[in-house]
């Protein structure tokens, strides 16, 4: 019998990538052959995201792409949007199966004869039932591995659908995280990025209840001891959960790199209160100051939302000026979009779409300035670069431990290797050139 082919498309965050990779390994174990999404496959699995309106819209075009590759293929939708709006996805022409938060990890159980359905079949739990943990990690897709350590969120931010899509906060056991980290290191992967919905909450739900045996600090302390991993990176951590002890540990760590991504969302305390964030901007200033005190060369990334209901011109400028003065390295800018079943969707003071777009453009411009200013502080310093696996227009790219993006002419020998370099100049495309500090054999 000819081996069936499966292809995957992942929308959204690093957590989704780690889960897609784990689900894909399940297919391989069942005898399927994995192919690229652009190729002809028998099954196309789309892992969806619900964070922005754009991710919703892209879903339809991805389904069309799958149908173009093979009109007879079986198309399955999984992930956050599939949990929130299963019927909506099932109505998209060409979709055969929609699986919610708990069902996605058992997808092969729902595949019968792979014949096309007249209507999309939905298997979606009540989100209260998403109370168990499924560990996952991504390997084979890129130079870094994404290691999931936590899922779900107990926070009630007024703009966010993630608790509705992923359920309560729950964690992997310490034993399993360390086992997965060891498995990744055995594959020759040099860098692991820790991922989850709210990783600073690690420990909660480790035993299927709210009992805490371990904390995030315990987790990073133990991971730092895993042999064979050259680099560990914390993906994103709430400012109120990023403790001084964790920052100090990273500063003295063997493997953790000086790179933090800390969501802010707004530089206005009025807006932070409306968002029901768990800190004020003064705490954020304190976190940045602490990181820079013990690691002056650290890279700090910031998430920020523009156009939240009630964000007047004055309040936006408060955010802009706050970020402008802060010693940070880059921004991830999100334009607020109304999401069903969130408090913010019913708030007064909606900001016009064109104003949201203008504010987003202003902050993206500020981000470019911040990144360049950070890169300039790194020139003439010695760093370690991990090189990526793609040939991009004759160049190979890589990242220093503190997340400076570098480039050099393509050399396949460099893929997935670490090298000491001296950063010399910023190229016209914004990437940094360097000199090798050791002989590289070609």
Short mmCIF file of C-alpha atoms in Angstrom, two decimals:
data_model
loop_
_atom_site.label_atom_id
_atom_site.label_comp_id
_atom_site.label_asym_id
_atom_site.label_seq_id
_atom_site.Cartn_x
_atom_site.Cartn_y
_atom_site.Cartn_z
CA UNK A 1 0.00 0.00 0.00
CA UNK A 2 1.33 3.44 -0.97
CA UNK A 3 2.43 5.57 2.00
CA UNK A 4 0.02 8.44 2.67
CA UNK A 5 1.49 11.95 2.69
CA UNK A 6 0.70 14.67 5.24
CA UNK A 7 1.60 18.38 5.16
CA UNK A 8 1.35 21.03 7.87
CA UNK A 9 0.87 24.79 7.95
CA UNK A 10 1.31 26.69 11.23
CA UNK A 11 -0.12 30.13 11.96
CA UNK A 12 0.81 32.13 15.04
CA UNK A 13 3.23 31.63 17.87
CA UNK A 14 6.22 29.49 18.80
CA UNK A 15 3.90 27.38 20.97
CA UNK A 16 1.89 26.45 17.86
CA UNK A 17 5.11 25.49 16.07
CA UNK A 18 6.13 23.20 18.93
CA UNK A 19 2.70 21.53 18.92
CA UNK A 20 2.62 21.12 15.13
CA UNK A 21 6.00 19.40 15.28
CA UNK A 22 4.82 16.98 17.98
CA UNK A 23 1.58 16.21 16.10
CA UNK A 24 3.63 15.64 12.93
CA UNK A 25 5.82 13.09 14.72
CA UNK A 26 2.60 11.28 15.72
CA UNK A 27 1.66 11.02 12.02
CA UNK A 28 5.13 9.65 11.19
CA UNK A 29 4.74 7.01 13.90
CA UNK A 30 1.43 6.00 12.27
CA UNK A 31 3.23 5.40 8.97
CA UNK A 32 2.57 8.71 7.18
CA UNK A 33 5.24 10.52 5.20
CA UNK A 34 5.60 14.26 5.91
CA UNK A 35 5.97 16.60 2.92
CA UNK A 36 6.15 20.36 2.46
CA UNK A 37 2.82 22.22 2.37
CA UNK A 38 3.55 23.34 -1.21
CA UNK A 39 3.65 19.70 -2.34
CA UNK A 40 0.83 17.31 -3.16
CA UNK A 41 -0.37 15.54 0.00
CA UNK A 42 -3.26 13.30 1.06
CA UNK A 43 -3.87 15.32 4.23
CA UNK A 44 -3.28 19.00 4.96
CA UNK A 45 -3.31 20.03 8.62
CA UNK A 46 -3.62 23.76 9.38
CA UNK A 47 -2.75 24.82 12.94
CA UNK A 48 -4.72 28.03 13.47
CA UNK A 49 -4.22 31.16 15.56
CA UNK A 50 -6.82 33.51 17.04
CA UNK A 51 -4.69 36.39 18.26
CA UNK A 52 -5.37 38.75 15.33
CA UNK A 53 -8.03 39.27 12.72
CA UNK A 54 -5.39 38.75 10.04
CA UNK A 55 -4.73 35.15 11.16
CA UNK A 56 -8.46 34.44 10.74
CA UNK A 57 -8.45 35.81 7.19
CA UNK A 58 -5.31 33.95 6.17
CA UNK A 59 -6.94 30.63 7.02
CA UNK A 60 -9.20 30.71 3.95
CA UNK A 61 -6.32 31.41 1.57
CA UNK A 62 -4.29 28.55 3.08
CA UNK A 63 -7.22 26.14 2.56
CA UNK A 64 -7.39 27.30 -1.08
CA UNK A 65 -3.66 26.65 -1.45
CA UNK A 66 -4.11 23.09 -0.14
CA UNK A 67 -6.99 22.47 -2.56
CA UNK A 68 -4.93 23.79 -5.44
CA UNK A 69 -2.13 21.35 -4.57
CA UNK A 70 -4.59 18.45 -4.40
CA UNK A 71 -8.38 18.98 -4.85
CA UNK A 72 -9.01 15.51 -3.38
CA UNK A 73 -6.94 16.06 -0.24
CA UNK A 74 -8.44 15.82 3.27
CA UNK A 75 -8.14 19.19 5.07
CA UNK A 76 -8.11 19.44 8.87
CA UNK A 77 -8.11 22.61 11.02
CA UNK A 78 -6.75 22.49 14.56
CA UNK A 79 -5.59 25.01 17.17
CA UNK A 80 -6.91 28.15 18.84
CA UNK A 81 -9.25 29.47 16.14
CA UNK A 82 -10.59 25.93 15.71
CA UNK A 83 -11.49 25.91 19.41
CA UNK A 84 -13.07 29.39 19.39
CA UNK A 85 -14.99 29.29 16.09
CA UNK A 86 -15.24 25.62 15.05
CA UNK A 87 -18.48 26.03 13.08
CA UNK A 88 -17.07 29.02 11.20
CA UNK A 89 -14.02 27.02 10.10
CA UNK A 90 -16.14 23.98 9.27
CA UNK A 91 -18.16 26.18 6.88
CA UNK A 92 -15.07 27.11 4.86
CA UNK A 93 -15.23 25.35 1.51
CA UNK A 94 -12.83 22.37 1.44
CA UNK A 95 -12.47 21.87 5.22
CA UNK A 96 -13.27 18.29 6.26
CA UNK A 97 -12.39 18.19 9.97
CA UNK A 98 -12.13 20.73 12.80
CA UNK A 99 -10.55 19.73 16.12
CA UNK A 100 -10.53 21.79 19.32
CA UNK A 101 -8.02 22.26 22.14
CA UNK A 102 -7.97 18.73 23.54
CA UNK A 103 -8.77 16.78 20.38
CA UNK A 104 -5.89 18.08 18.22
CA UNK A 105 -3.32 15.81 19.87
CA UNK A 106 -5.40 12.75 18.91
CA UNK A 107 -5.95 13.80 15.32
CA UNK A 108 -5.01 10.44 13.81
CA UNK A 109 -7.88 8.85 15.81
CA UNK A 110 -10.34 11.00 13.84
CA UNK A 111 -9.06 10.03 10.39
CA UNK A 112 -11.09 7.23 8.88
CA UNK A 113 -10.98 6.66 5.15
CA UNK A 114 -9.76 10.22 4.33
CA UNK A 115 -12.63 10.72 1.89
CA UNK A 116 -13.82 14.30 1.49
CA UNK A 117 -16.80 15.35 3.62
CA UNK A 118 -19.76 17.33 2.31
CA UNK A 119 -19.56 19.39 5.50
CA UNK A 120 -16.72 20.00 7.93
CA UNK A 121 -16.96 17.60 10.87
CA UNK A 122 -16.42 19.27 14.26
CA UNK A 123 -14.99 17.71 17.43
CA UNK A 124 -14.56 20.48 19.96
CA UNK A 125 -14.66 20.24 23.75
CA UNK A 126 -15.95 22.79 26.22
CA UNK A 127 -12.81 24.71 27.13
CA UNK A 128 -13.25 23.75 30.81
CA UNK A 129 -12.33 20.21 29.73
CA UNK A 130 -8.90 21.40 28.53
CA UNK A 131 -7.37 20.77 31.93
CA UNK A 132 -4.69 18.20 31.11
CA UNK A 133 -1.22 18.84 29.77
CA UNK A 134 0.35 17.57 26.55
CA UNK A 135 4.09 18.18 26.26
CA UNK A 136 5.59 19.07 22.90
CA UNK A 137 8.67 20.42 21.17
CA UNK A 138 9.72 21.25 17.63
CA UNK A 139 12.72 19.72 15.97
CA UNK A 140 13.75 19.33 12.36
CA UNK A 141 11.99 22.50 11.22
CA UNK A 142 14.74 25.02 12.01
CA UNK A 143 18.06 25.53 13.80
CA UNK A 144 16.34 26.21 17.12
CA UNK A 145 13.93 23.95 18.95
CA UNK A 146 10.83 25.33 20.65
CA UNK A 147 10.22 23.50 23.93
CA UNK A 148 6.73 23.84 25.40
CA UNK A 149 6.78 23.97 29.21
CA UNK A 150 3.35 25.44 30.00
CA UNK A 151 -0.10 25.90 28.44
CA UNK A 152 -3.23 27.96 29.11
CA UNK A 153 -3.65 31.13 31.15
CA UNK A 154 -5.54 32.20 34.29
CA UNK A 155 -5.18 35.92 33.53
CA UNK A 156 -8.27 37.81 32.38
CA UNK A 157 -6.81 40.47 30.07
CA UNK A 158 -9.81 42.17 28.50
CA UNK A 159 -8.59 41.93 24.88
CA UNK A 160 -7.42 38.32 24.89
CA UNK A 161 -9.09 35.12 23.67
CA UNK A 162 -6.29 32.75 24.68
CA UNK A 163 -7.89 31.56 27.96
CA UNK A 164 -11.02 30.77 25.89
CA UNK A 165 -8.93 28.94 23.29
CA UNK A 166 -6.45 27.12 25.53
CA UNK A 167 -8.04 26.84 28.96
CA UNK A 168 -6.54 27.17 32.43
CA UNK A 169 -2.85 27.54 33.24
CA UNK A 170 -1.13 24.17 33.53
CA UNK A 171 2.47 23.00 33.36
CA UNK A 172 4.57 20.09 32.24
CA UNK A 173 6.30 18.13 34.99
CA UNK A 174 9.90 19.08 35.64
CA UNK A 175 10.92 15.49 34.84
CA UNK A 176 9.28 15.61 31.42
CA UNK A 177 10.70 19.03 30.52
CA UNK A 178 14.22 17.83 31.33
CA UNK A 179 13.64 14.60 29.39
CA UNK A 180 12.45 16.56 26.33
CA UNK A 181 15.41 18.95 26.62
CA UNK A 182 17.81 15.99 26.70
CA UNK A 183 16.09 14.45 23.64
CA UNK A 184 16.46 17.73 21.75
CA UNK A 185 20.15 18.01 22.64
CA UNK A 186 20.72 14.44 21.35
CA UNK A 187 19.52 15.63 17.91
CA UNK A 188 22.47 18.03 17.71
CA UNK A 189 20.32 21.13 18.11
CA UNK A 190 22.27 23.99 19.67
CA UNK A 191 19.49 26.25 20.93
CA UNK A 192 16.23 25.69 22.81
CA UNK A 193 13.58 28.40 23.14
CA UNK A 194 11.24 27.91 26.11
CA UNK A 195 7.65 28.50 25.12
CA UNK A 196 4.14 28.49 26.56
CA UNK A 197 1.18 30.82 26.94
CA UNK A 198 2.34 32.29 30.25
CA UNK A 199 5.65 30.61 31.05
CA UNK A 200 6.38 32.70 34.13
CA UNK A 201 3.41 30.88 35.68
CA UNK A 202 5.30 27.58 35.33
CA UNK A 203 4.61 25.10 38.12
CA UNK A 204 0.88 25.70 38.34
CA UNK A 205 -1.07 22.60 37.35
CA UNK A 206 2.06 20.46 37.22
CA UNK A 207 0.13 17.59 38.86
CA UNK A 208 -3.28 18.29 37.33
CA UNK A 209 -4.20 20.67 40.15
CA UNK A 210 -3.17 24.13 41.29
CA UNK A 211 -0.49 22.84 43.65
CA UNK A 212 2.94 24.33 43.04
CA UNK A 213 5.94 22.11 43.63
CA UNK A 214 8.21 23.96 41.23
CA UNK A 215 8.51 27.55 40.07
CA UNK A 216 9.85 29.14 36.89
CA UNK A 217 13.10 29.84 38.75
CA UNK A 218 13.39 26.12 39.61
CA UNK A 219 12.79 25.28 35.95
CA UNK A 220 15.51 27.54 34.55
CA UNK A 221 17.92 26.44 37.29
CA UNK A 222 17.51 22.77 36.33
CA UNK A 223 17.52 23.35 32.56
CA UNK A 224 20.80 25.22 32.87
CA UNK A 225 22.37 21.93 34.01
CA UNK A 226 21.24 19.84 30.99
CA UNK A 227 24.37 18.80 29.12
CA UNK A 228 24.70 19.25 25.39
CA UNK A 229 22.54 22.36 25.10
CA UNK A 230 24.64 25.32 24.09
CA UNK A 231 21.92 27.94 24.36
CA UNK A 232 18.62 28.41 26.19
CA UNK A 233 16.35 31.36 25.41
CA UNK A 234 13.26 32.53 27.34
CA UNK A 235 10.65 33.40 24.70
CA UNK A 236 8.25 35.79 26.43
CA UNK A 237 7.57 36.40 30.11
CA UNK A 238 5.13 38.73 31.89
CA UNK A 239 6.87 41.62 33.71
CA UNK A 240 5.16 40.79 37.01
CA UNK A 241 6.45 37.19 36.80
CA UNK A 242 10.02 38.06 35.80
CA UNK A 243 11.69 38.05 39.21
CA UNK A 244 15.09 39.49 40.16
CA UNK A 245 16.29 35.96 40.99
CA UNK A 246 15.58 34.81 37.43
CA UNK A 247 17.36 37.83 35.93
CA UNK A 248 20.36 37.20 38.20
CA UNK A 249 20.42 33.51 37.23
CA UNK A 250 20.43 34.37 33.51
CA UNK A 251 23.27 36.85 34.06
CA UNK A 252 25.47 34.11 35.58
CA UNK A 253 24.10 31.21 33.54
CA UNK A 254 26.05 28.67 31.55
CA UNK A 255 23.46 28.39 28.76
CA UNK A 256 20.73 31.04 29.15
CA UNK A 257 21.33 33.95 26.80
CA UNK A 258 20.96 37.67 27.61
CA UNK A 259 17.74 38.16 25.66
CA UNK A 260 14.34 38.88 27.21
CA UNK A 261 10.99 39.43 25.55
CA UNK A 262 8.69 41.18 28.03
CA UNK A 263 5.13 42.19 27.00
CA UNK A 264 4.18 45.74 27.96
CA UNK A 265 1.02 46.31 25.82
CA UNK A 266 0.69 49.99 26.81
CA UNK A 267 2.82 52.74 28.33
CA UNK A 268 -0.29 54.33 29.86
CA UNK A 269 -1.43 53.19 33.31
CA UNK A 270 -5.01 54.17 32.38
CA UNK A 271 -4.97 51.75 29.46
CA UNK A 272 -3.15 49.03 31.44
CA UNK A 273 -5.99 49.17 33.99
CA UNK A 274 -8.62 48.86 31.24
CA UNK A 275 -6.69 45.92 29.83
CA UNK A 276 -6.63 44.31 33.33
CA UNK A 277 -2.88 43.83 33.12
CA UNK A 278 -1.27 42.87 36.44
CA UNK A 279 1.28 45.69 36.72
CA UNK A 280 1.71 49.39 36.13
CA UNK A 281 4.33 50.93 33.86
CA UNK A 282 6.57 51.74 36.86
CA UNK A 283 7.13 47.99 37.41
CA UNK A 284 8.13 47.66 33.75
CA UNK A 285 10.73 50.42 34.15
CA UNK A 286 12.07 48.54 37.16
CA UNK A 287 12.38 45.25 35.21
CA UNK A 288 14.27 46.90 32.33
CA UNK A 289 16.60 48.68 34.78
CA UNK A 290 17.35 45.41 36.62
CA UNK A 291 18.16 43.55 33.38
CA UNK A 292 20.45 46.33 32.15
CA UNK A 293 22.14 46.63 35.56
CA UNK A 294 23.37 43.02 35.53
CA UNK A 295 23.56 42.55 31.73
CA UNK A 296 24.22 45.91 29.99
CA UNK A 297 24.50 44.11 26.64
CA UNK A 298 21.12 42.30 27.00
CA UNK A 299 18.54 42.55 24.24
CA UNK A 300 15.02 43.44 25.41
CA UNK A 301 12.01 43.02 23.13
CA UNK A 302 8.60 44.51 23.91
CA UNK A 303 5.03 43.65 22.85
CA UNK A 304 2.73 46.66 22.51
CA UNK A 305 -0.89 47.02 21.38
CA UNK A 306 -2.11 50.18 19.62
CA UNK A 307 -5.70 51.35 19.21
CA UNK A 308 -7.18 49.79 22.35
CA UNK A 309 -10.64 51.25 23.18
CA UNK A 310 -10.24 54.57 24.96
CA UNK A 311 -6.69 55.16 23.67
CA UNK A 312 -6.82 58.88 22.92
CA UNK A 313 -4.07 60.71 21.03
CA UNK A 314 -2.68 61.84 24.40
CA UNK A 315 -2.61 58.31 25.82
CA UNK A 316 -0.97 56.95 22.65
CA UNK A 317 1.72 59.64 22.86
CA UNK A 318 2.24 58.67 26.48
CA UNK A 319 3.02 55.12 25.28
CA UNK A 320 5.20 56.38 22.42
CA UNK A 321 7.26 58.67 24.66
CA UNK A 322 7.52 56.01 27.37
CA UNK A 323 8.97 53.52 24.89
CA UNK A 324 11.18 56.13 23.27
CA UNK A 325 12.91 56.84 26.59
CA UNK A 326 13.17 53.20 27.67
CA UNK A 327 16.43 51.27 27.15
CA UNK A 328 14.87 48.54 24.98
CA UNK A 329 16.00 46.92 21.73
CA UNK A 330 12.92 46.35 19.50
CA UNK A 331 9.11 46.26 19.51
CA UNK A 332 6.50 43.76 18.36
CA UNK A 333 3.57 46.01 17.47
CA UNK A 334 0.03 44.62 17.42
CA UNK A 335 -2.92 46.60 16.09
CA UNK A 336 -5.91 46.04 18.38
CA UNK A 337 -8.71 44.03 16.76
CA UNK A 338 -12.07 43.31 18.39
CA UNK A 339 -12.42 39.66 19.39
CA UNK A 340 -15.75 38.04 20.19
CA UNK A 341 -16.49 37.19 23.83
CA UNK A 342 -13.88 39.58 25.23
CA UNK A 343 -14.64 42.49 27.56
CA UNK A 344 -12.79 44.99 25.41
CA UNK A 345 -15.05 44.31 22.40
CA UNK A 346 -17.94 45.99 24.27
CA UNK A 347 -15.95 48.94 25.62
CA UNK A 348 -16.70 52.50 24.57
CA UNK A 349 -14.17 54.71 22.86
CA UNK A 350 -13.39 52.54 19.81
CA UNK A 351 -10.44 53.93 17.84
CA UNK A 352 -10.94 54.41 14.09
CA UNK A 353 -9.16 51.75 11.99
CA UNK A 354 -7.14 54.34 10.05
CA UNK A 355 -5.93 55.88 13.35
CA UNK A 356 -4.91 52.41 14.61
CA UNK A 357 -2.93 51.88 11.38
CA UNK A 358 -1.19 55.27 11.72
CA UNK A 359 -0.19 54.59 15.34
CA UNK A 360 1.06 51.12 14.40
CA UNK A 361 3.24 52.65 11.67
CA UNK A 362 4.69 55.18 14.14
CA UNK A 363 5.65 52.47 16.61
CA UNK A 364 7.13 50.26 13.89
CA UNK A 365 9.29 53.22 12.91
CA UNK A 366 10.34 53.63 16.54
CA UNK A 367 11.18 49.91 16.67
CA UNK A 368 13.50 50.23 13.66
CA UNK A 369 15.30 53.15 15.37
CA UNK A 370 15.58 51.23 18.65
CA UNK A 371 16.98 48.13 16.92
CA UNK A 372 19.58 50.15 15.05
CA UNK A 373 20.59 52.02 18.20
CA UNK A 374 20.97 48.70 20.04
CA UNK A 375 23.03 47.22 17.18
CA UNK A 376 25.30 50.28 17.24
CA UNK A 377 26.09 49.65 20.92
CA UNK A 378 27.20 46.15 19.95
CA UNK A 379 29.72 47.14 17.24
CA UNK A 380 33.34 46.26 18.06
CA UNK A 381 32.23 43.71 20.65
CA UNK A 382 32.97 39.98 20.53
CA UNK A 383 29.94 37.68 20.37
CA UNK A 384 29.01 34.09 19.59
CA UNK A 385 26.84 33.48 16.52
CA UNK A 386 24.62 30.48 15.81
CA UNK A 387 24.12 30.20 12.04
CA UNK A 388 20.74 29.35 10.47
CA UNK A 389 20.09 26.83 7.72
CA UNK A 390 18.85 28.88 4.77
CA UNK A 391 20.66 30.36 1.79
CA UNK A 392 19.04 33.80 1.46
CA UNK A 393 20.17 35.50 -1.76
CA UNK A 394 23.71 34.22 -1.37
CA UNK A 395 24.01 34.93 2.36
CA UNK A 396 23.76 32.91 5.55
CA UNK A 397 22.19 34.61 8.57
CA UNK A 398 22.69 34.00 12.24
CA UNK A 399 21.99 35.46 15.67
CA UNK A 400 24.35 36.40 18.45
CA UNK A 401 23.48 35.30 21.97
CA UNK A 402 21.95 38.75 22.54
CA UNK A 403 19.86 38.55 19.37
CA UNK A 404 21.84 40.70 16.95
CA UNK A 405 21.12 39.46 13.41
CA UNK A 406 24.25 38.99 11.33
CA UNK A 407 25.03 37.96 7.75
CA UNK A 408 27.99 36.63 5.77
CA UNK A 409 28.33 35.04 2.30
CA UNK A 410 26.65 31.61 2.12
CA UNK A 411 28.74 28.73 3.37
CA UNK A 412 26.89 25.44 4.01
CA UNK A 413 29.63 24.39 6.47
CA UNK A 414 28.42 27.09 8.86
CA UNK A 415 24.81 25.79 9.21
CA UNK A 416 23.94 25.00 12.85
CA UNK A 417 27.43 25.86 14.10
CA UNK A 418 28.53 28.36 16.72
CA UNK A 419 31.42 30.77 16.10
CA UNK A 420 33.09 33.62 17.97
CA UNK A 421 32.98 36.82 15.95
CA UNK A 422 33.76 40.52 16.24
CA UNK A 423 30.84 42.73 15.09
CA UNK A 424 32.16 45.36 12.68
CA UNK A 425 29.45 47.33 10.83
CA UNK A 426 25.73 47.59 10.12
CA UNK A 427 24.89 46.74 6.50
CA UNK A 428 22.42 48.79 4.44
CA UNK A 429 19.73 46.13 5.07
CA UNK A 430 20.12 46.59 8.82
CA UNK A 431 21.99 43.35 9.48
CA UNK A 432 25.44 43.32 11.04
CA UNK A 433 28.70 42.28 9.38
CA UNK A 434 31.51 40.69 11.36
CA UNK A 435 34.96 39.14 11.35
CA UNK A 436 35.53 35.59 12.54
CA UNK A 437 37.73 35.38 15.62
CA UNK A 438 38.77 31.82 14.84
CA UNK A 439 39.70 29.99 11.66
CA UNK A 440 36.70 28.58 9.85
CA UNK A 441 37.38 25.52 7.76
CA UNK A 442 35.48 25.43 4.49
#
